[in-house]
Coordinates of C-alpha atoms and ligand atoms in Angstrom, one line a residue:
M99 CA 44.2 35.2 -47.0
K100 CA 44.4 34.4 -43.1
K101 CA 40.4 34.0 -41.8
V102 CA 40.2 35.2 -38.5
L103 CA 36.7 35.1 -36.5
L104 CA 35.6 37.2 -33.3
Y105 CA 33.6 35.8 -30.8
N106 CA 31.2 38.4 -28.4
I107 CA 32.4 41.5 -30.3
M108 CA 30.9 44.7 -28.7
D109 CA 29.5 47.3 -30.9
D110 CA 32.2 50.0 -29.9
E111 CA 34.6 47.1 -31.0
E112 CA 33.1 46.3 -34.3
I113 CA 33.4 50.0 -35.1
V114 CA 37.3 49.5 -34.7
I115 CA 37.5 46.7 -36.1
K116 CA 36.3 48.4 -39.6
E117 CA 39.3 51.0 -39.5
W118 CA 42.1 48.3 -38.5
L119 CA 40.7 45.7 -41.3
K120 CA 41.3 49.2 -44.0
A121 CA 45.0 49.2 -43.0
H122 CA 45.1 45.6 -43.4
P123 CA 43.2 44.2 -46.6
D124 CA 44.8 41.0 -46.4
V125 CA 43.0 39.9 -43.4
A126 CA 39.2 38.8 -43.5
V127 CA 37.5 38.9 -39.9
D128 CA 34.2 37.6 -39.0
S129 CA 32.8 38.1 -36.2
N130 CA 29.3 36.7 -33.9
K131 CA 27.7 37.9 -30.9
V132 CA 28.0 34.6 -29.0
T133 CA 30.8 33.2 -26.0
L134 CA 33.1 30.6 -26.7
N135 CA 31.2 27.4 -25.6
P136 CA 30.7 23.6 -26.4
D137 CA 27.9 25.2 -28.5
T138 CA 29.7 27.6 -30.6
V139 CA 32.6 26.4 -30.7
D140 CA 31.8 23.7 -34.3
L141 CA 31.7 28.3 -35.6
A142 CA 35.9 28.5 -35.3
K143 CA 36.2 26.0 -38.7
G144 CA 37.7 27.0 -40.9
Y145 CA 39.2 30.0 -39.9
D146 CA 43.1 30.1 -39.1
G147 CA 42.6 31.8 -35.4
I148 CA 39.9 33.0 -32.5
S149 CA 39.6 35.6 -30.4
T150 CA 37.4 35.8 -27.5
E151 CA 35.9 38.6 -24.6
Q152 CA 34.1 37.0 -22.4
D153 CA 33.9 36.4 -18.5
N154 CA 32.3 32.8 -18.4
L155 CA 34.2 29.8 -17.8
I156 CA 35.5 27.6 -20.7
D157 CA 36.4 24.8 -18.9
D158 CA 34.9 21.9 -20.9
P159 CA 37.7 19.9 -22.8
I160 CA 35.9 19.8 -25.8
V161 CA 36.1 23.4 -26.3
Y162 CA 40.6 22.7 -26.4
Q163 CA 39.9 19.3 -28.5
K164 CA 38.2 20.8 -31.4
L165 CA 39.7 24.0 -31.6
H166 CA 42.8 22.0 -31.9
E167 CA 41.2 19.1 -34.5
F168 CA 40.0 22.4 -36.8
G169 CA 43.8 23.2 -36.4
I170 CA 43.5 26.4 -34.5
K171 CA 47.3 28.0 -32.7
Q172 CA 45.8 30.0 -30.3
I173 CA 43.3 31.4 -27.9
T174 CA 43.6 35.2 -27.7
L175 CA 41.8 36.9 -25.3
R176 CA 40.7 40.7 -26.0
I177 CA 40.3 42.1 -22.2
T178 CA 43.0 41.5 -19.1
G179 CA 41.5 38.7 -17.2
Y180 CA 42.5 35.3 -18.6
D181 CA 40.6 33.2 -15.3
T182 CA 37.8 32.2 -17.9
I183 CA 40.4 29.7 -19.8
N184 CA 42.0 26.5 -18.6
L185 CA 45.5 26.8 -18.9
D186 CA 46.1 23.6 -18.7
L187 CA 43.6 22.4 -21.6
A188 CA 45.0 25.1 -23.4
T189 CA 48.4 23.5 -23.2
Q190 CA 47.6 20.0 -23.5
N191 CA 46.0 20.8 -27.3
Q192 CA 48.6 23.0 -28.2
L193 CA 47.1 26.2 -27.8
K194 CA 48.4 29.6 -27.1
V195 CA 46.2 32.0 -24.8
T196 CA 47.3 35.5 -24.6
N197 CA 45.7 38.8 -22.5
I198 CA 45.6 42.2 -22.8
P199 CA 47.9 43.2 -19.2
A200 CA 47.4 46.7 -19.8
Y201 CA 44.6 48.3 -22.4
S202 CA 45.4 52.3 -20.9
P203 CA 46.3 53.1 -17.7
R204 CA 46.3 56.5 -17.8
S205 CA 41.7 55.5 -18.8
V206 CA 42.2 54.4 -15.1
S207 CA 43.7 57.6 -14.1
E208 CA 41.7 59.8 -15.2
M209 CA 38.8 58.9 -13.5
V210 CA 40.0 58.8 -10.7
L211 CA 41.2 62.2 -11.2
A212 CA 38.0 63.3 -12.6
Q213 CA 35.8 61.3 -9.3
T214 CA 38.8 63.4 -7.3
M215 CA 37.6 66.9 -8.7
W216 CA 33.8 66.3 -8.7
L217 CA 34.3 65.9 -5.3
L218 CA 36.8 68.2 -3.9
R219 CA 34.8 71.0 -5.5
H220 CA 31.3 69.4 -4.0
L221 CA 29.4 69.4 -7.8
H222 CA 27.5 66.5 -6.3
V223 CA 26.2 68.3 -3.9
A224 CA 26.2 71.2 -6.3
Q225 CA 23.9 69.3 -8.8
N226 CA 21.4 68.1 -6.8
R227 CA 20.5 71.5 -5.0
E228 CA 20.5 72.5 -8.8
Q229 CA 17.6 69.7 -9.4
S230 CA 15.7 71.8 -7.3
Y231 CA 16.6 75.7 -8.2
N232 CA 18.6 75.9 -5.4
F233 CA 21.9 77.6 -6.4
T234 CA 23.8 78.8 -3.2
W235 CA 27.2 78.5 -2.1
E236 CA 26.8 76.9 1.4
G237 CA 29.6 74.3 1.8
L238 CA 30.5 74.6 -1.4
Q239 CA 34.1 76.0 -0.9
A240 CA 37.2 73.6 -2.6
R241 CA 40.6 72.9 -1.3
E242 CA 42.5 73.3 -4.4
I243 CA 45.0 69.9 -5.7
H244 CA 48.3 71.7 -5.6
D245 CA 48.0 72.1 -1.8
L246 CA 47.0 68.7 -1.3
T247 CA 48.8 65.0 -0.6
V248 CA 47.4 62.3 -2.7
G249 CA 48.4 59.4 -1.6
I250 CA 48.5 55.9 -3.8
I251 CA 48.4 52.1 -2.5
G252 CA 49.3 50.4 -5.1
A253 CA 51.5 51.8 -7.6
G254 CA 52.2 49.4 -11.0
K255 CA 50.3 50.0 -14.1
I256 CA 47.6 52.3 -12.7
G257 CA 48.6 53.5 -9.6
S258 CA 51.9 54.8 -12.1
E259 CA 49.9 56.8 -13.9
V260 CA 48.0 58.5 -11.3
A261 CA 51.1 59.5 -9.8
R262 CA 51.7 61.3 -13.1
V263 CA 48.0 62.5 -13.5
F264 CA 48.5 64.8 -9.9
K265 CA 51.7 65.6 -10.3
A266 CA 51.5 67.1 -13.0
L267 CA 48.9 69.5 -11.2
G268 CA 51.1 70.2 -8.4
A269 CA 49.9 68.1 -6.1
T270 CA 52.1 66.7 -3.4
V271 CA 51.9 62.4 -4.5
I272 CA 53.2 59.7 -1.7
A273 CA 52.7 55.6 -2.1
A274 CA 53.0 52.4 -0.8
D275 CA 54.2 49.6 -2.5
P276 CA 56.4 46.9 -1.8
V277 CA 57.6 47.1 -5.4
H278 CA 59.5 50.8 -5.8
R279 CA 60.1 52.0 -9.4
P280 CA 63.0 53.7 -9.6
E281 CA 61.5 55.8 -12.7
L282 CA 59.0 57.1 -10.5
N283 CA 61.5 58.5 -7.3
S284 CA 60.8 61.5 -9.3
I285 CA 57.5 61.5 -9.0
L286 CA 56.2 60.5 -5.9
D287 CA 57.7 59.4 -2.1
Y288 CA 57.6 55.7 -1.5
V289 CA 56.3 55.5 2.5
D290 CA 54.5 52.8 4.4
H291 CA 50.8 52.3 4.9
E292 CA 50.3 54.1 7.4
T293 CA 51.7 56.9 6.2
V294 CA 49.5 56.9 3.3
Y295 CA 46.9 57.0 5.8
K296 CA 47.7 59.5 8.0
E297 CA 49.5 62.1 5.7
A298 CA 47.2 61.7 2.8
D299 CA 44.2 64.0 1.5
I300 CA 43.1 61.7 -1.5
V301 CA 43.5 57.9 -0.6
T302 CA 43.2 56.2 -4.0
T303 CA 43.3 52.6 -3.9
H304 CA 45.1 50.4 -7.1
T305 CA 46.1 47.3 -6.0
P306 CA 45.2 44.0 -7.7
L307 CA 41.8 41.9 -5.4
L308 CA 44.6 39.0 -3.5
E309 CA 44.1 37.4 -0.3
S310 CA 46.2 39.9 0.9
T311 CA 44.7 42.7 0.2
Y312 CA 41.1 41.5 0.3
H313 CA 39.0 44.0 2.8
L314 CA 42.2 45.8 3.1
F315 CA 40.5 49.2 3.6
D316 CA 38.5 47.7 7.2
E317 CA 37.5 49.8 9.8
N318 CA 40.7 50.0 11.2
V319 CA 42.5 52.0 8.1
F320 CA 39.4 54.3 7.4
K321 CA 40.0 55.1 11.4
K322 CA 43.3 56.8 10.2
M323 CA 42.7 58.6 8.2
K324 CA 41.8 62.4 7.8
P325 CA 38.4 63.4 8.1
S326 CA 38.9 65.8 5.4
A327 CA 40.0 62.6 3.5
I328 CA 38.3 61.7 0.7
F329 CA 38.8 58.2 -0.3
I330 CA 39.2 56.6 -3.8
N331 CA 38.1 52.9 -5.1
A332 CA 38.7 52.2 -8.9
S333 CA 40.3 48.8 -8.0
R334 CA 38.1 46.0 -7.8
G335 CA 35.3 45.7 -4.7
G336 CA 36.6 43.8 -2.4
V337 CA 39.8 45.6 -1.4
V338 CA 37.5 47.6 0.3
D339 CA 34.9 46.6 3.6
T340 CA 32.1 47.8 2.1
P341 CA 30.2 47.6 5.4
A342 CA 33.4 49.9 7.1
L343 CA 33.3 52.0 4.6
I344 CA 29.5 53.0 4.6
A345 CA 30.2 53.3 8.3
A346 CA 33.3 56.0 7.5
L347 CA 30.7 58.0 5.5
Q348 CA 27.8 57.6 7.4
N349 CA 29.7 58.8 10.8
H350 CA 32.6 61.4 8.9
E351 CA 35.4 59.8 9.7
I352 CA 36.2 60.4 6.1
T353 CA 34.7 63.3 4.0
A354 CA 34.3 62.3 1.0
A355 CA 34.5 58.6 -1.3
G356 CA 34.2 57.8 -5.3
L357 CA 33.9 54.7 -6.5
D358 CA 34.4 52.8 -9.7
T359 CA 34.0 49.2 -8.4
I360 CA 32.2 47.8 -4.7
E361 CA 31.4 44.4 -4.0
G362 CA 29.1 42.5 -5.6
E363 CA 29.0 44.5 -8.9
A364 CA 29.1 41.1 -10.8
N365 CA 25.9 41.1 -13.1
I366 CA 24.4 44.7 -12.1
F367 CA 27.4 46.5 -13.8
S368 CA 26.4 47.5 -17.6
D369 CA 22.9 46.1 -17.3
D370 CA 19.9 48.3 -17.3
F371 CA 17.4 48.1 -13.9
S372 CA 15.4 51.3 -14.4
E373 CA 12.8 48.2 -15.1
K374 CA 13.7 45.6 -13.2
P375 CA 14.8 45.1 -9.6
F376 CA 18.3 44.2 -8.5
E377 CA 20.1 42.9 -5.0
N378 CA 23.1 45.0 -3.7
D379 CA 22.1 46.4 -0.5
Y380 CA 25.9 47.4 -0.7
L381 CA 24.9 49.4 -3.7
K382 CA 21.7 51.0 -2.8
T383 CA 22.8 52.4 0.1
V384 CA 26.3 54.3 -1.6
L385 CA 23.6 55.5 -3.9
E386 CA 21.5 57.3 -1.1
L387 CA 24.8 58.8 0.8
P388 CA 25.5 62.2 0.3
N389 CA 29.0 62.1 0.2
A390 CA 30.1 59.2 -2.1
I391 CA 29.7 58.8 -5.8
I392 CA 30.1 55.9 -7.9
T393 CA 29.9 54.7 -11.7
P394 CA 29.7 51.6 -12.6
H395 CA 33.2 50.3 -13.8
I396 CA 34.1 52.4 -16.1
G397 CA 37.3 53.6 -15.5
F398 CA 38.7 52.0 -18.4
Y399 CA 36.1 52.1 -21.2
T400 CA 37.8 55.0 -23.2
D401 CA 37.8 55.3 -27.0
N402 CA 41.8 54.3 -26.8
A403 CA 41.5 51.9 -24.7
I404 CA 38.8 49.4 -26.9
R405 CA 41.3 51.2 -30.0
N406 CA 44.3 49.2 -28.1
M407 CA 41.8 46.0 -26.9
V408 CA 41.2 45.5 -31.1
N409 CA 44.7 46.5 -32.1
I410 CA 46.7 44.3 -29.6
S411 CA 44.1 41.3 -29.8
M412 CA 44.6 41.3 -33.5
K413 CA 48.4 41.6 -33.7
D414 CA 48.9 38.6 -30.9
M415 CA 46.3 36.3 -32.9
L416 CA 48.7 37.3 -36.2
T417 CA 52.1 36.8 -34.8
I418 CA 50.6 33.3 -33.6
I419 CA 48.6 32.3 -36.4
A420 CA 52.3 33.2 -38.1
G421 CA 54.3 31.0 -35.6
G422 CA 55.7 34.2 -33.7
T423 CA 56.0 34.5 -30.1
S424 CA 53.6 37.0 -28.5
E425 CA 55.1 38.8 -25.0
H426 CA 51.2 38.4 -24.0
E427 CA 51.7 34.7 -24.1
L428 CA 50.3 32.6 -21.3
N429 CA 51.1 29.4 -21.5
Ligands
NAD149 P1 49.4 46.1 -11.6 O1 49.3 44.6 -10.9 O2 50.3 46.7 -12.2 O3 49.7 47.0 -10.5 C1 49.1 46.8 -8.9 C2 50.5 46.9 -7.5 O4 50.1 47.1 -6.7 C3 51.8 46.5 -7.8 O5 53.0 47.2 -7.8 C4 52.1 45.9 -6.5 O6 53.2 45.9 -6.1 C5 50.9 47.0 -5.8 N1 50.4 45.9 -4.7 C6 50.0 44.7 -3.8 N2 49.6 44.3 -2.9 C7 50.1 45.6 -2.6 C8 49.7 45.6 -1.1 N3 48.9 44.8 0.2 N4 49.5 47.4 -1.3 C9 50.6 48.3 -1.3 N5 50.5 47.8 -2.7 C10 50.3 46.3 -2.9 O7 48.1 46.4 -11.5 P2 47.2 47.1 -12.1 O8 47.2 47.4 -14.0 O9 47.8 48.8 -11.8 O10 45.8 47.2 -11.8 C11 45.6 47.6 -10.7 C12 44.2 47.1 -9.7 O11 43.3 48.3 -11.2 C13 43.5 46.2 -9.9 O12 42.9 46.0 -9.1 C14 42.7 46.1 -11.6 O13 41.3 45.2 -11.3 C15 42.2 46.9 -11.5 N6 41.6 48.0 -12.6 C16 40.8 48.6 -12.7 C17 39.4 48.9 -13.9 C18 38.9 49.5 -13.5 O14 38.5 49.8 -14.7 N7 38.6 50.3 -12.9 C19 40.3 48.0 -15.2 C20 41.7 47.8 -14.7 C21 42.4 47.2 -14.3

């Protein structure tokens, strides 16, 4: 029987692991709530494999050396980001590292749909009014999605799903992406960035955060958009120049924004600050804006995504332990 150890397990993953074990009685799974680091690496002794999900860098060579000494052949990540791992040290110690490139692009696309519909139907305004028993209709007239053009910047894994979701609702979909995917030709029209900014009623960004996309959405870009445009960002905070977005919302250069991410969100999103202070003036300002909504980076967070994170990582781990090759190997 193979024995594996899952570091830093989350409560919602534990439920899925229990389901997974029913179908895999030949594997023994132990888990803990600590990250993999020099102080915890000894816990891996005696196991055939390990996985982890953490955002702190494992850069001490001792971790990789000890895993190798314990006979472990891999480090399986249960997340997409792998900047936590020193791939050179892993390779030197014959440890194959895998990540999960896409655990559910659909999950983020449905968040984009939810935020878009919330803003189109002015639900944030209606909800605020109702707190003081004001049930008036003024300003709540909406537009219908099938009459509108959705413009996607970056139609990769998630952007493609966003295109499919809005196309299914009858919207016109256009996208700017240096990479054209033939399978999307029946769903969207590829255009340049300028056309998306000028023509889209909903502009939604799905690029990675790269040097070339850092503050891609700046003052000039917001000025090019329709005053009636809704801007959605469920990619990375740094893709947007946040003061420029705030100014565009305050000056009504665009009508509204739905955000699932914001610059400086690290160590804030996923924590509770109802009883303690936090430092992020951008976030505080956005929370006060009447024409913005923000969610705490939960676009990915669905039952399906968690199930995929667990199932894909378990398969990768057992494949490599058995001497096979995973399509998600990074080194
Ligand atoms: P992906 O790599 O599959 O797709 C990104 C696309 O952007 C590619 O097609 C690429 O060609 C394109 N692109 C790059 N630079 C561009 C530019 N300047 N203009 C237009 N297009 C450009 O990535 P993905 O898996 O679809 O992820 C997209 C984004 O979503 C990433 O920023 C990722 O971090 C974020 N994300 C958010 C959540 C969440 O919970 N909100 C979850 C997962 C991923």
